Coordinates of C-alpha atoms in Angstrom, one line a residue:
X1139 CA -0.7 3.0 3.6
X1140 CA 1.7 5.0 5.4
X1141 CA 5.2 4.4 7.3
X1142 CA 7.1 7.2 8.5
X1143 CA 10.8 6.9 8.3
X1144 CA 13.2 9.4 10.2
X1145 CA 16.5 10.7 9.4
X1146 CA 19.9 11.1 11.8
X1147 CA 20.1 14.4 13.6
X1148 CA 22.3 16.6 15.6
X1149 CA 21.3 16.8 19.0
X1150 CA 20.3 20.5 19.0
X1151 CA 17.0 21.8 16.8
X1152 CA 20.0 25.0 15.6
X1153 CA 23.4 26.0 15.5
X1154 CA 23.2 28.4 18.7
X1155 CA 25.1 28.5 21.9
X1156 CA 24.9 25.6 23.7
X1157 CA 22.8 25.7 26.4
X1158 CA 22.4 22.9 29.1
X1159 CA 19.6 20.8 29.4
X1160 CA 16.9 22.2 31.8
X1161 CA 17.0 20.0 35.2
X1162 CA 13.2 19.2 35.2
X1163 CA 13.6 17.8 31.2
X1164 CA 16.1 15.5 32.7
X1165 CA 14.3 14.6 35.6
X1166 CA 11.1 13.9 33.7
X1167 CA 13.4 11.6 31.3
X1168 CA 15.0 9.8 34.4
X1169 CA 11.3 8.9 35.1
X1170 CA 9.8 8.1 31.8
X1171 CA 13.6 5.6 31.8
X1172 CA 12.7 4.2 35.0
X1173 CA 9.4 2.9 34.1
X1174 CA 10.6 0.8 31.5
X1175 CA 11.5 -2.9 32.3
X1176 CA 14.8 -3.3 32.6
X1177 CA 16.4 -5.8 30.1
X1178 CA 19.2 -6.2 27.8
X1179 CA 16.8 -3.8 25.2
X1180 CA 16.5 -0.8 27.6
X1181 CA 20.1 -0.9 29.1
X1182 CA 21.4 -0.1 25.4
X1183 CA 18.7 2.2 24.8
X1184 CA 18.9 4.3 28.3
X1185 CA 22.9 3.4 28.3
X1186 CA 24.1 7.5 28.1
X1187 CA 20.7 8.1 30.3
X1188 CA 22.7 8.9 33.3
X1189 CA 21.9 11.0 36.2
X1190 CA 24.4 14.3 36.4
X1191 CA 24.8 14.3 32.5
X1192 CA 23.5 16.8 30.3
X1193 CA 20.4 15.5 28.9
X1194 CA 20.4 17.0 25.7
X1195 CA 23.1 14.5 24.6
X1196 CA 21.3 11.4 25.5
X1197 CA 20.9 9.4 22.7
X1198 CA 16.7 9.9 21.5
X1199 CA 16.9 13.5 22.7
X1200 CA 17.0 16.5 21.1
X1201 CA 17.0 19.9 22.7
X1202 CA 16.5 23.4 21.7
X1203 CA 19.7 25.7 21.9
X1204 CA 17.4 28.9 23.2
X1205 CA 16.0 27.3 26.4
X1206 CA 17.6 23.6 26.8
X1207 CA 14.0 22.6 26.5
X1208 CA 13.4 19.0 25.5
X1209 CA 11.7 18.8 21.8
X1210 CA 12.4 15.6 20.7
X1211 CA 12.3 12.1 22.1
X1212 CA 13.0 9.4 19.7
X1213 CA 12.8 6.4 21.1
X1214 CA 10.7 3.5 18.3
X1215 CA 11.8 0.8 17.5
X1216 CA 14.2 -0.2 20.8
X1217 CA 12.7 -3.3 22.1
X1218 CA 11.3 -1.5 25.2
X1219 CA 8.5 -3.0 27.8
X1220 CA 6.2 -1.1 29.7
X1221 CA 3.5 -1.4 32.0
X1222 CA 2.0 2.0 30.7
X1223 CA 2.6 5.2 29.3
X1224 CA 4.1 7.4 32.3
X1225 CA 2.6 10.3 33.3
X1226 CA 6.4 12.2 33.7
X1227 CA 5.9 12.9 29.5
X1228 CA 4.0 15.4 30.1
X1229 CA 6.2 17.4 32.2
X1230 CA 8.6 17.2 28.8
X1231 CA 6.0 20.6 27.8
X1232 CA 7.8 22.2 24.7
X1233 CA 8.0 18.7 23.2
X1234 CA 7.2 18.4 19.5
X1235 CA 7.9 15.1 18.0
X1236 CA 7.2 12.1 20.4
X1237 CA 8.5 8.3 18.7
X1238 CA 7.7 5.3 20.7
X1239 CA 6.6 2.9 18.1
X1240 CA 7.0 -0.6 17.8
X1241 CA 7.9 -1.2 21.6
X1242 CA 5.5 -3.1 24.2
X1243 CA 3.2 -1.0 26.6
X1244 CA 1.5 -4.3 27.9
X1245 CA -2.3 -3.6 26.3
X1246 CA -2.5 -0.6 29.0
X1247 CA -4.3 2.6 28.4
X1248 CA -3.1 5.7 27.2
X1249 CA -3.8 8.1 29.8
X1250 CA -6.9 9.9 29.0
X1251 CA -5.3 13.2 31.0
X1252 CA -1.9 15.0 29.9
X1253 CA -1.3 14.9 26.1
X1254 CA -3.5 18.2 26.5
X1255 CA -0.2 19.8 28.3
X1256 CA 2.0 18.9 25.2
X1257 CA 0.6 22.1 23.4
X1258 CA 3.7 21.8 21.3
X1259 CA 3.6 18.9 19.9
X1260 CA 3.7 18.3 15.9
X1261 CA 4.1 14.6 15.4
X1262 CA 3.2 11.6 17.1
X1263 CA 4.0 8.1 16.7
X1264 CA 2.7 5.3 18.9
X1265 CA 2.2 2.7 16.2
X1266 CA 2.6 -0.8 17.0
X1267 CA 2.5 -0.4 21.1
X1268 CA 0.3 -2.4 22.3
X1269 CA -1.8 0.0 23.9
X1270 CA -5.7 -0.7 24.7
X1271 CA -8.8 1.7 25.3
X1272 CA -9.8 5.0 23.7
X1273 CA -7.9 7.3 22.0
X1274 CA -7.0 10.2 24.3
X1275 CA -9.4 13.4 22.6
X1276 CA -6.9 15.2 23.5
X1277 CA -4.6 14.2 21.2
X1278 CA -7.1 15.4 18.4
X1279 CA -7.0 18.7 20.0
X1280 CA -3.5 19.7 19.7
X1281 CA -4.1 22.9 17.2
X1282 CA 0.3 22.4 16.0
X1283 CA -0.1 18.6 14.8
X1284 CA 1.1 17.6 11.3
X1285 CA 1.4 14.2 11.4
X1286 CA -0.4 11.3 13.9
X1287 CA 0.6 7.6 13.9
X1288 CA -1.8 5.0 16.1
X1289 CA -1.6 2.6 13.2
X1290 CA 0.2 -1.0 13.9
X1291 CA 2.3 -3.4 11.4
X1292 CA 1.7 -6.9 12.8
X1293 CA -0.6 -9.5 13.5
X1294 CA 1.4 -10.2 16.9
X1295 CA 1.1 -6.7 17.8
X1296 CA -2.2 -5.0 17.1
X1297 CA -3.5 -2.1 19.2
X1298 CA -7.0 -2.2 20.2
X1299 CA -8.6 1.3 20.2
X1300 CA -12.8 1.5 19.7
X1301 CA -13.8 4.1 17.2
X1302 CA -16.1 6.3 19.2
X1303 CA -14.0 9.2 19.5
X1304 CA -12.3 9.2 16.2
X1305 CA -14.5 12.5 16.0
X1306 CA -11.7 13.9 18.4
X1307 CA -9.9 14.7 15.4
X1308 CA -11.3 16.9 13.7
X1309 CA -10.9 19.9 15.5
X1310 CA -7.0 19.3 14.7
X1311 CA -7.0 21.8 11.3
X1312 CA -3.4 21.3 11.3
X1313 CA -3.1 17.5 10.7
X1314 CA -1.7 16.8 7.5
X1315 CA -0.9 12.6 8.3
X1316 CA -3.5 10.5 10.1
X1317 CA -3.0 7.2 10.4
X1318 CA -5.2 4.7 12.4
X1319 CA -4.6 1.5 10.3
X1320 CA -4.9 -1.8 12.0
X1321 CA -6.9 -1.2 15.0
X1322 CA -10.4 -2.0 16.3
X1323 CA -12.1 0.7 15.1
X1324 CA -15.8 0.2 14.9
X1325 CA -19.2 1.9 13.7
X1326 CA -19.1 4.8 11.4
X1327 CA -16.4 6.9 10.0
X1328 CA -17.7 10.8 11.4
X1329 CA -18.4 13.1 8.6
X1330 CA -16.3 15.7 9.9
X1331 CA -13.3 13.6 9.6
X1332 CA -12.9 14.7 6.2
X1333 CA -15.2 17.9 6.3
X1334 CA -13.3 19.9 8.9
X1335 CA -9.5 18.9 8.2
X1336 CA -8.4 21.1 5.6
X1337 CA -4.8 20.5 5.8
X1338 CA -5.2 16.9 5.9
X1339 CA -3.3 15.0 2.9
X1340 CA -3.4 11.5 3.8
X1341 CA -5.7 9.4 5.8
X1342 CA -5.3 5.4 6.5
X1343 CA -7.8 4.1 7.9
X1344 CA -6.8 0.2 6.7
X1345 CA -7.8 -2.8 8.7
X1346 CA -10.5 -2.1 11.1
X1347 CA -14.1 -2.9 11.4
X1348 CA -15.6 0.5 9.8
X1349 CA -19.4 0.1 8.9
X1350 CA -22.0 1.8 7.0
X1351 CA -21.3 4.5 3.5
X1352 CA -18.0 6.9 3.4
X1353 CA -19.0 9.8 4.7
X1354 CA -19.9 12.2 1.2
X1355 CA -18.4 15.6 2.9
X1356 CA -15.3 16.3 1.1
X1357 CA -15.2 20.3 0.7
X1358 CA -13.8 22.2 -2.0
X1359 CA -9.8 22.6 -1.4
X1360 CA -9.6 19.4 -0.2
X1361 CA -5.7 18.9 -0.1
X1362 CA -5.9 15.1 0.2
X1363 CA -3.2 13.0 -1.2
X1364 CA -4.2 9.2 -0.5
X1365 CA -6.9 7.5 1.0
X1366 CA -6.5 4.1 2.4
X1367 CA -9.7 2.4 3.2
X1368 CA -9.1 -1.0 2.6
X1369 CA -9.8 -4.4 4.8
X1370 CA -13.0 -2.6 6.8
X1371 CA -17.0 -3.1 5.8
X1372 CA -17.8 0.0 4.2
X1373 CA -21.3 0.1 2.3
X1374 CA -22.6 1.9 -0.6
X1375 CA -20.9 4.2 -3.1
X1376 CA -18.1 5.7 -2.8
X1377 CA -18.7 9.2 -2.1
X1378 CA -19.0 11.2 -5.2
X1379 CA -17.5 14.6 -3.3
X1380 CA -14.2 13.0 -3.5
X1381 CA -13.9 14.9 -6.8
X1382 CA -13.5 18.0 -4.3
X1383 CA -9.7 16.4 -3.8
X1384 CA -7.7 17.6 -6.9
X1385 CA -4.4 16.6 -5.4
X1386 CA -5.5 12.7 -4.9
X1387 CA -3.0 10.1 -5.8
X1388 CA -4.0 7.0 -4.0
X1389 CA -7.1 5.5 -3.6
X1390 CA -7.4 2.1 -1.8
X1391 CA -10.7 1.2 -1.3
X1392 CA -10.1 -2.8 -1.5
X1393 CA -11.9 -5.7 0.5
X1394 CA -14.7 -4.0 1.4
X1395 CA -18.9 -4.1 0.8
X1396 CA -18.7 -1.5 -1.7
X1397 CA -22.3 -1.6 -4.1
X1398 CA -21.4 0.5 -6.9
X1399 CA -20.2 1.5 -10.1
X1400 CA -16.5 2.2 -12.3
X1401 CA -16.0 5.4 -10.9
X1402 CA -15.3 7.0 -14.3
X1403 CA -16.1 10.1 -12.3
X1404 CA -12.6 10.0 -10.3
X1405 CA -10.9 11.0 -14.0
X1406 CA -10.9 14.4 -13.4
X1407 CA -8.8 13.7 -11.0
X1408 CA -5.9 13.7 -13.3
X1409 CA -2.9 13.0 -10.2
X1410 CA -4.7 9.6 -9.5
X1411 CA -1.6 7.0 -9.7
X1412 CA -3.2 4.6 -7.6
X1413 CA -6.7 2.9 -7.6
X1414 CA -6.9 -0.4 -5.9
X1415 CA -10.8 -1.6 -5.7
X1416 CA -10.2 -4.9 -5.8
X1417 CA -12.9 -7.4 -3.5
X1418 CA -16.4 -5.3 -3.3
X1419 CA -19.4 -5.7 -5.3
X1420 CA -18.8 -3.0 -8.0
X1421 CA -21.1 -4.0 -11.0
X1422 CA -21.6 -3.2 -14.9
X1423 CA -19.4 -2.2 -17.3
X1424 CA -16.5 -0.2 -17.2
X1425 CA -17.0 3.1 -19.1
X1426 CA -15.6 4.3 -22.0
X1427 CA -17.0 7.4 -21.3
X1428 CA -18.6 9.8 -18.6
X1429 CA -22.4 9.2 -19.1
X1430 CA -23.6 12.7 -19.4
X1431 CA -20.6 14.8 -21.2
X1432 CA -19.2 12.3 -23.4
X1433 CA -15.5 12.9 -22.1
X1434 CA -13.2 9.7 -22.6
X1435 CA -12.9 8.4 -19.3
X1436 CA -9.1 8.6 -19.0
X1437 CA -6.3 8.2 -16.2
X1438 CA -3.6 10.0 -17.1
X1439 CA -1.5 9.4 -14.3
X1440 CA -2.1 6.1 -13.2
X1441 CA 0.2 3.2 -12.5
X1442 CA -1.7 1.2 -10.7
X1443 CA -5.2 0.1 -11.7
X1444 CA -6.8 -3.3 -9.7
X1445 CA -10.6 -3.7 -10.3
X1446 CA -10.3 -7.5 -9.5
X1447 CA -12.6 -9.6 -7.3
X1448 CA -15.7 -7.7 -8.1
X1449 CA -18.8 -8.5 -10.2
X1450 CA -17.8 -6.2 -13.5
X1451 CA -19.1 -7.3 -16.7
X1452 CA -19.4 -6.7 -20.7
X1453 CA -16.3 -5.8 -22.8
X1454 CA -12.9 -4.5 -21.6
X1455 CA -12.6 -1.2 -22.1
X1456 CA -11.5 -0.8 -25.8
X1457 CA -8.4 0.6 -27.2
X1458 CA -8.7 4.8 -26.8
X1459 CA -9.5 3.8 -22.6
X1460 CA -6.1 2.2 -23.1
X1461 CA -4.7 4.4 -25.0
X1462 CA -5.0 7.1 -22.3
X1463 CA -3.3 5.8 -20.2
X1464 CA -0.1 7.7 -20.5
X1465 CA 2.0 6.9 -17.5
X1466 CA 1.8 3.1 -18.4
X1467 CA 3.7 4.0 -21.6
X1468 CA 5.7 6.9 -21.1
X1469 CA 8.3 7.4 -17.9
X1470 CA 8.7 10.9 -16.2
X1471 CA 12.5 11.3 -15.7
X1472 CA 12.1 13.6 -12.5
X1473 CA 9.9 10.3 -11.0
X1474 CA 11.1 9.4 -7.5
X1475 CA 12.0 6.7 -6.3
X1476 CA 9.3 5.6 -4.0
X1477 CA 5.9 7.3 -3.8
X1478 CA 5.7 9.6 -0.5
X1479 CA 6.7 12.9 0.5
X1480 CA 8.7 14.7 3.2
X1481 CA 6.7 16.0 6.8
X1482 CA 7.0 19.4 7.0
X1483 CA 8.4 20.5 10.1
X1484 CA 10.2 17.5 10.5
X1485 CA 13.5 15.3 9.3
X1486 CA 11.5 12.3 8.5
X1487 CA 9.6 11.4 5.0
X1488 CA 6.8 9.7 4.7
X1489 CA 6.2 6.6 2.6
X1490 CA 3.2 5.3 0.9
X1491 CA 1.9 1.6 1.2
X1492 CA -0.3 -0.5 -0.6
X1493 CA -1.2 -4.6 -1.3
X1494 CA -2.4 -6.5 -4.5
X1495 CA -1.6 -9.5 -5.7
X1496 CA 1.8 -9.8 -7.9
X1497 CA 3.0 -12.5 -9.7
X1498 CA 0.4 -14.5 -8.3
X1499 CA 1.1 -13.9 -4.3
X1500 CA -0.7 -11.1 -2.5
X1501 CA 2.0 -9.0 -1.5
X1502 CA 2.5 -5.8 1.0
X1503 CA 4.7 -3.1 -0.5
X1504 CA 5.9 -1.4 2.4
X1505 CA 7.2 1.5 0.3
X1506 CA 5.7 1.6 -3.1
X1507 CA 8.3 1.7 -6.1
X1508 CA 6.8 4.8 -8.4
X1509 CA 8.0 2.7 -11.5
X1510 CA 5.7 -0.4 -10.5
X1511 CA 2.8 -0.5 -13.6
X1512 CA -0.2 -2.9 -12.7
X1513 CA -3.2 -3.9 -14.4
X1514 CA -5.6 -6.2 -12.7
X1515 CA -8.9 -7.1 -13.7
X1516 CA -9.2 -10.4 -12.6
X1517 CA -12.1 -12.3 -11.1
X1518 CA -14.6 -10.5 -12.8
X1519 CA -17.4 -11.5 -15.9
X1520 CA -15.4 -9.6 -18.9
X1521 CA -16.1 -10.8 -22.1
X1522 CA -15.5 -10.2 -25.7
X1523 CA -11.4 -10.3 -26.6
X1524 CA -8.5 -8.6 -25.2
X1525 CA -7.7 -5.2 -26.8
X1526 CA -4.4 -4.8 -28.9
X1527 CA -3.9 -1.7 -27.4
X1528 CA -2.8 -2.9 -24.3
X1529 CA 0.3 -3.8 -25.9
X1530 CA 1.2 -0.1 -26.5
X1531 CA 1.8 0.2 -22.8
X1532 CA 5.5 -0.4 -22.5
X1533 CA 6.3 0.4 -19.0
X1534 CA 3.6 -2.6 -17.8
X1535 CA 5.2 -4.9 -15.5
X1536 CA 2.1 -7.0 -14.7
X1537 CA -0.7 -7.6 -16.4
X1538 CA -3.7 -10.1 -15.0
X1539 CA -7.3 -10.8 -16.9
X1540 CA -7.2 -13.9 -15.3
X1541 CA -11.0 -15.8 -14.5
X1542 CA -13.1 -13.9 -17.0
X1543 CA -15.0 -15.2 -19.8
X1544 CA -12.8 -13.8 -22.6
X1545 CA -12.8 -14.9 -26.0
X1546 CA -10.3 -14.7 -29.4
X1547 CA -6.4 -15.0 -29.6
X1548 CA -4.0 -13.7 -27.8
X1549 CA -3.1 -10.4 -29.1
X1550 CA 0.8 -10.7 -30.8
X1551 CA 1.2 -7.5 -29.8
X1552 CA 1.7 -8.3 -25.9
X1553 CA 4.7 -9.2 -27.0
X1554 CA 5.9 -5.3 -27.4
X1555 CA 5.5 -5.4 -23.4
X1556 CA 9.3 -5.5 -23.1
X1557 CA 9.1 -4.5 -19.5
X1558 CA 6.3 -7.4 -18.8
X1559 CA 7.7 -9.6 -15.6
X1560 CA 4.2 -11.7 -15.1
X1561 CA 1.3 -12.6 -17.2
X1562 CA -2.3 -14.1 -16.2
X1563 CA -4.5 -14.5 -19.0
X1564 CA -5.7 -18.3 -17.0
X1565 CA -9.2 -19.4 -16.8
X1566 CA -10.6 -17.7 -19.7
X1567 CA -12.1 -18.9 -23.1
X1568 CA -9.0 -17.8 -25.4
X1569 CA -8.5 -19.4 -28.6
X1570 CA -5.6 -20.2 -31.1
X1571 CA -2.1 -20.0 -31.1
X1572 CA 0.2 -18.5 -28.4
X1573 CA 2.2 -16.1 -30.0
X1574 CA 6.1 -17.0 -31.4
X1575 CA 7.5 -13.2 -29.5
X1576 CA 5.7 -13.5 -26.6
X1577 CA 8.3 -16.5 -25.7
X1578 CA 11.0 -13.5 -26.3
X1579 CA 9.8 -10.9 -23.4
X1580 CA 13.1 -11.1 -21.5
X1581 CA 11.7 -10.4 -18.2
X1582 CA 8.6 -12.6 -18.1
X1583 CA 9.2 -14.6 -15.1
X1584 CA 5.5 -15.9 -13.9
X1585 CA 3.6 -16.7 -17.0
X1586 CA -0.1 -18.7 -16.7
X1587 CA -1.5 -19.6 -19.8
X1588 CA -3.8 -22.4 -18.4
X1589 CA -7.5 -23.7 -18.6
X1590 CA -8.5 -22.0 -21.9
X1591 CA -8.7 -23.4 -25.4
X1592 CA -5.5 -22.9 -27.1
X1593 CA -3.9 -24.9 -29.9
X1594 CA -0.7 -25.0 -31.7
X1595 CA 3.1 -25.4 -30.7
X1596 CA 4.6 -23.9 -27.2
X1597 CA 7.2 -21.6 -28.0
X1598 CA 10.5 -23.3 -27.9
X1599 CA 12.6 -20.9 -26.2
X1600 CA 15.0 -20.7 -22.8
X1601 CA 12.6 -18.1 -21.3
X1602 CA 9.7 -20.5 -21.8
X1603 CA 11.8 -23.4 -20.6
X1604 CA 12.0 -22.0 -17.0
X1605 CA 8.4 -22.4 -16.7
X1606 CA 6.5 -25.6 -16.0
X1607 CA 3.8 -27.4 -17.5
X1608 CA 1.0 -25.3 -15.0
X1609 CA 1.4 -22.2 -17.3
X1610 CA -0.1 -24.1 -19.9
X1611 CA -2.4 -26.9 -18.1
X1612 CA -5.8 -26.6 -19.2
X1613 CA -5.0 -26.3 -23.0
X1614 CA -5.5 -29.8 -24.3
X1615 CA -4.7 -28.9 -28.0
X1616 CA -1.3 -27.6 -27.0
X1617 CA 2.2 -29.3 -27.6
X1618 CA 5.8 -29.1 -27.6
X1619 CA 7.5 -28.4 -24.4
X1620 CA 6.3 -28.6 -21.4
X1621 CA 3.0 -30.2 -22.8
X1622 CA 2.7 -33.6 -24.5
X1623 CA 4.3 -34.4 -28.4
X1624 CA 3.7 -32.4 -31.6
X1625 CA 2.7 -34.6 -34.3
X1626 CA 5.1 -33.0 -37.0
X1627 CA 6.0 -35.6 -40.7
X1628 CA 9.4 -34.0 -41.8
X1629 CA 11.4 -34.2 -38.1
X1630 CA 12.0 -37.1 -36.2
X1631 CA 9.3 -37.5 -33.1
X1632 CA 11.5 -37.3 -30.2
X1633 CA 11.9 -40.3 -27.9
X1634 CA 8.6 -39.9 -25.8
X1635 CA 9.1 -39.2 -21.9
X1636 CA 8.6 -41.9 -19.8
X1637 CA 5.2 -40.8 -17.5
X1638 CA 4.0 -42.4 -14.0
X1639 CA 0.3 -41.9 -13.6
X1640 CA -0.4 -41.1 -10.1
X1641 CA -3.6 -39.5 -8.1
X1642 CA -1.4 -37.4 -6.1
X1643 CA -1.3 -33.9 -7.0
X1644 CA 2.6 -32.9 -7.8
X1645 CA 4.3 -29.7 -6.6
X1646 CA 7.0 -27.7 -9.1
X1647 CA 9.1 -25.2 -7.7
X1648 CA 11.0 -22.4 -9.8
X1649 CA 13.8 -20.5 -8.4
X1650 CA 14.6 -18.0 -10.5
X1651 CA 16.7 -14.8 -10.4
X1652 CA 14.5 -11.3 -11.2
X1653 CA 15.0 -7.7 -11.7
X1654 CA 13.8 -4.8 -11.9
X1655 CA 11.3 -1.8 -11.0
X1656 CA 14.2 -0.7 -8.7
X1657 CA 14.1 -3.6 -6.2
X1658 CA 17.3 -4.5 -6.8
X1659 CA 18.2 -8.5 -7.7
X1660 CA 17.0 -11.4 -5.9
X1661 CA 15.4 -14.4 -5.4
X1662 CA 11.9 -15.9 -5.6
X1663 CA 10.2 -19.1 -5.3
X1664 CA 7.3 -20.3 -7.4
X1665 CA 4.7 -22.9 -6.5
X1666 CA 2.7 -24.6 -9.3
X1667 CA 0.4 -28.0 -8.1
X1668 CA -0.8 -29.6 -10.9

């Protein structure tokens, strides 16, 4: 859910007197250098590591001015190989931020002594590592931590840490960033992981083998931000005490067992941006209103709604559930860039991540772009027809009702979506003609239309022309491009296509240009087998 990015920095925490670097800090550096493999990686990384030099202006260190005490060692990302963690880093004691992600520590242990001498210490990350065994409890214990990164980024890469002892932190009150995504956690997620971390604002737990219900023990002043659960087998309900968390903005509870309702509870949570439940076993309709106060079960803020893959029937939510949705149609001019926020204590910011399927690909955002506006409720039993005002949200860049059971033409007022880049309405039960505008969107790129019961002319229009005949497969009282002949008495029938039956399946592939949502302009590559 989370990455954490770091900034360039002086050498020196202030703007005091210089003051040398301490002998043992160096000493304990010339160790921790020595017990990495040697190889073209660590020669430019330890290259101004050189005995009889100040330490404090080795590249990765940072010193403090009072003392010439090491409090900084920045070292991800380098290429490095290890046969373990050595023990010399815990002679670095005023040390407060530690970085030695995405190097290679050989599957060995961390050492289950000496992170308890780093009393110091504020942030830690040992993402994507390689390392094997238990999490130290120590680390948990460290009373000054803001931010903690075990988590890992690739399949090639994965750490492999048992979640026994996750209850290690939750004596840490000061943890504001805890992130233990793609590991091999197991078992239950311990209650006072979320009871007894006040400070805590964003937890990702993503991509291990959690079991059993969410623990229900959010207290009030719960100061979370986001909450990555995704890709583990939670049970049950989501735990209703999340209401407790006023400041939430991310929820991610996808690809799990979860047995449960639309949580029209979370709208009193008016800062939720984010809410990705897509893959569980959620059930029934989605609410109009909350049951017992009749209060319009609105999201305010959110962006990003994906309720696809579950087993949700009845209507869609009808126009005033819609209607509420203010962030989908209006834009707040002080919006950043990218969802996240800065570490305190710290030069680095921390980024937000999230997955769903867009334009028809499931797709990682790394760093989610605050602009992106998603509805998906695909893969679900809806019924009934889709409701006109859906077009009123103008900032929607994707919009997917795909594999329902919905009914009735395709509102013409989808065609106000002048931000729209893809559109799913496949595998439904939709009726009549497509609309003349919607062929005039002029950022619809991915566009599927097929399997459903419509009739009438394809627009004839160059936006329409870059798509292919799967967009509208399925529909067989469609014609005009793309499809077969209009039958039309005052023009001249063009000259028919010549057509080679064949039982092979054939492949179109679209490269088209796109832009937008701030990603800049590129390329993409669209696969259609017919």
């Amino acid at each position: 859910m989370c990455s954490l990015l770091s900034s360039s920095a002086s050498n020196r925490t202030n703007a005091a007197p210089w003051v040398p670097c301490l002998p043992r800090d160096g000493s304990a550096l010339l160790r921790l250098k020595r017990s990495f493999i040697i190889s073209s990686s660590s020669i430019i990384a330890f290259r101004s590591w050189r005995a009889g030099t100040d330490c404090c202006s080795w590249v990765g260190v940072r010193c403090s001015d009072a003392d010439g005490r090491v409090t900084s060692i920045h070292l991800g990302d380098r290429g490095l190989k290890s046969g373990g963690l050595d023990p010399a880093l815990f002679d670095l004691t005023s040390l407060e931020y530690l970085n030695l992600a995405f190097n290679d520590f050989n599957w060995s242990q961390l050492p289950s002594s000496g992170f308890e001498r780093l009393i110091k210490l504020t942030h830690v990350n040992l993402s994507s590592c390689s390392f094997d065994g238990q999490v130290p409890v120590a680390i948990g214990r460290l009373t000054n931590l803001v931010s903690v990164d075990l988590s890992t980024r690739f399949e090639v890469s994965r750490n492999n840490l048992p979640g026994e002892h996750l209850s290690s932190f939750c004596g840490g009150t000061s943890i504001r960033l805890l992130d233990l995504s793609y590991n091999n956690f197991k078992g239950s997620i311990p209650s006072c992981l979320v009871k007894n971390v006040n400070e805590l604002q964003s937890l990702d737990l993503k991509g291990n083998q959690f079991r059993g219900e969410f623990p229900d023990s959010f207290k009030d002043g719960c100061s979370l931000e986001a909450l990555d659960l995704s890709g583990n087998c939670i049970e049950g309900q989501l735990p209703r005490s999340l209401v407790a968390c006023k400041n939430l903005e991310i929820l991610d509870a996808a690809k799990n067992q979860i047995i449960d309702t639309f949580p029209c509870w979370m709208s009193t949570l008016h800062k939720l941006e984010i809410l990705v439940l897509k893959s569980n076993k959620f059930f029934g309709q989605v609410a109009q209103f909350l049951a017992e106060e009749k209060v319009v079960c609105a999201f305010p803020s959110a962006t990003i709604i994906d309720i696809s893959s579950n087993n949700f029937t009845g209507i869609l939510p009808q126009d005033e559930w819609f209607k509420n949705l203010r962030s989908m149609t209006v834009r707040d001019p002080n919006m950043p860039f990218t969802m996240g926020h800065e570490v305190p204590k710290s030069t680095t910011s921390y980024k937000y991540t999230t997955a769903f399927t867009y334009k028809g690909y499931d797709t990682t955002f790394a760093k989610i772009p605050a602009a992106l506006v998603v509805i998906d409720f695909s893969n679900n039993g809806f019924q009934g027809s889709i409701p006109e005002a859906i077009g009123e949200l103008g900032l929607l860049h994707q919009l997917n009702l795909s594999h329902n059971s919905l009914t009735g033409p395709i509102p013409s007022q989808l065609s106000q979506l002048n931000q729209l880049e893809a559109l799913d309405l496949s595998t439904n039960k939709l009726s009549g003609e497509i609309p003349q505008a919607l062929a005039s969107i002029d950022f619809l790129t991915t566009l599927n239309l097929s399997n459903n019961e419509l009739v009438g002319r394809i627009p004839n229009s160059p936006h329409f022309l870059t798509l292919t005949n799967g967009s509208f497969f399925g529909n067989d009282g469609l014609c005009g491009p793309l499809s077969k002949d209009c039958i039309n008495t005052t023009t001249p029938t063009p000259a028919p296509l010549v057509s080679h039956p064949s039982n092979k399946k054939s492949m179109d592939i679209i490269l088209f240009l796109f832009t937008g949502l701030g990603f800049g302009v590129g390329f993409a590559i669209a696969v259609v087998v017919t």
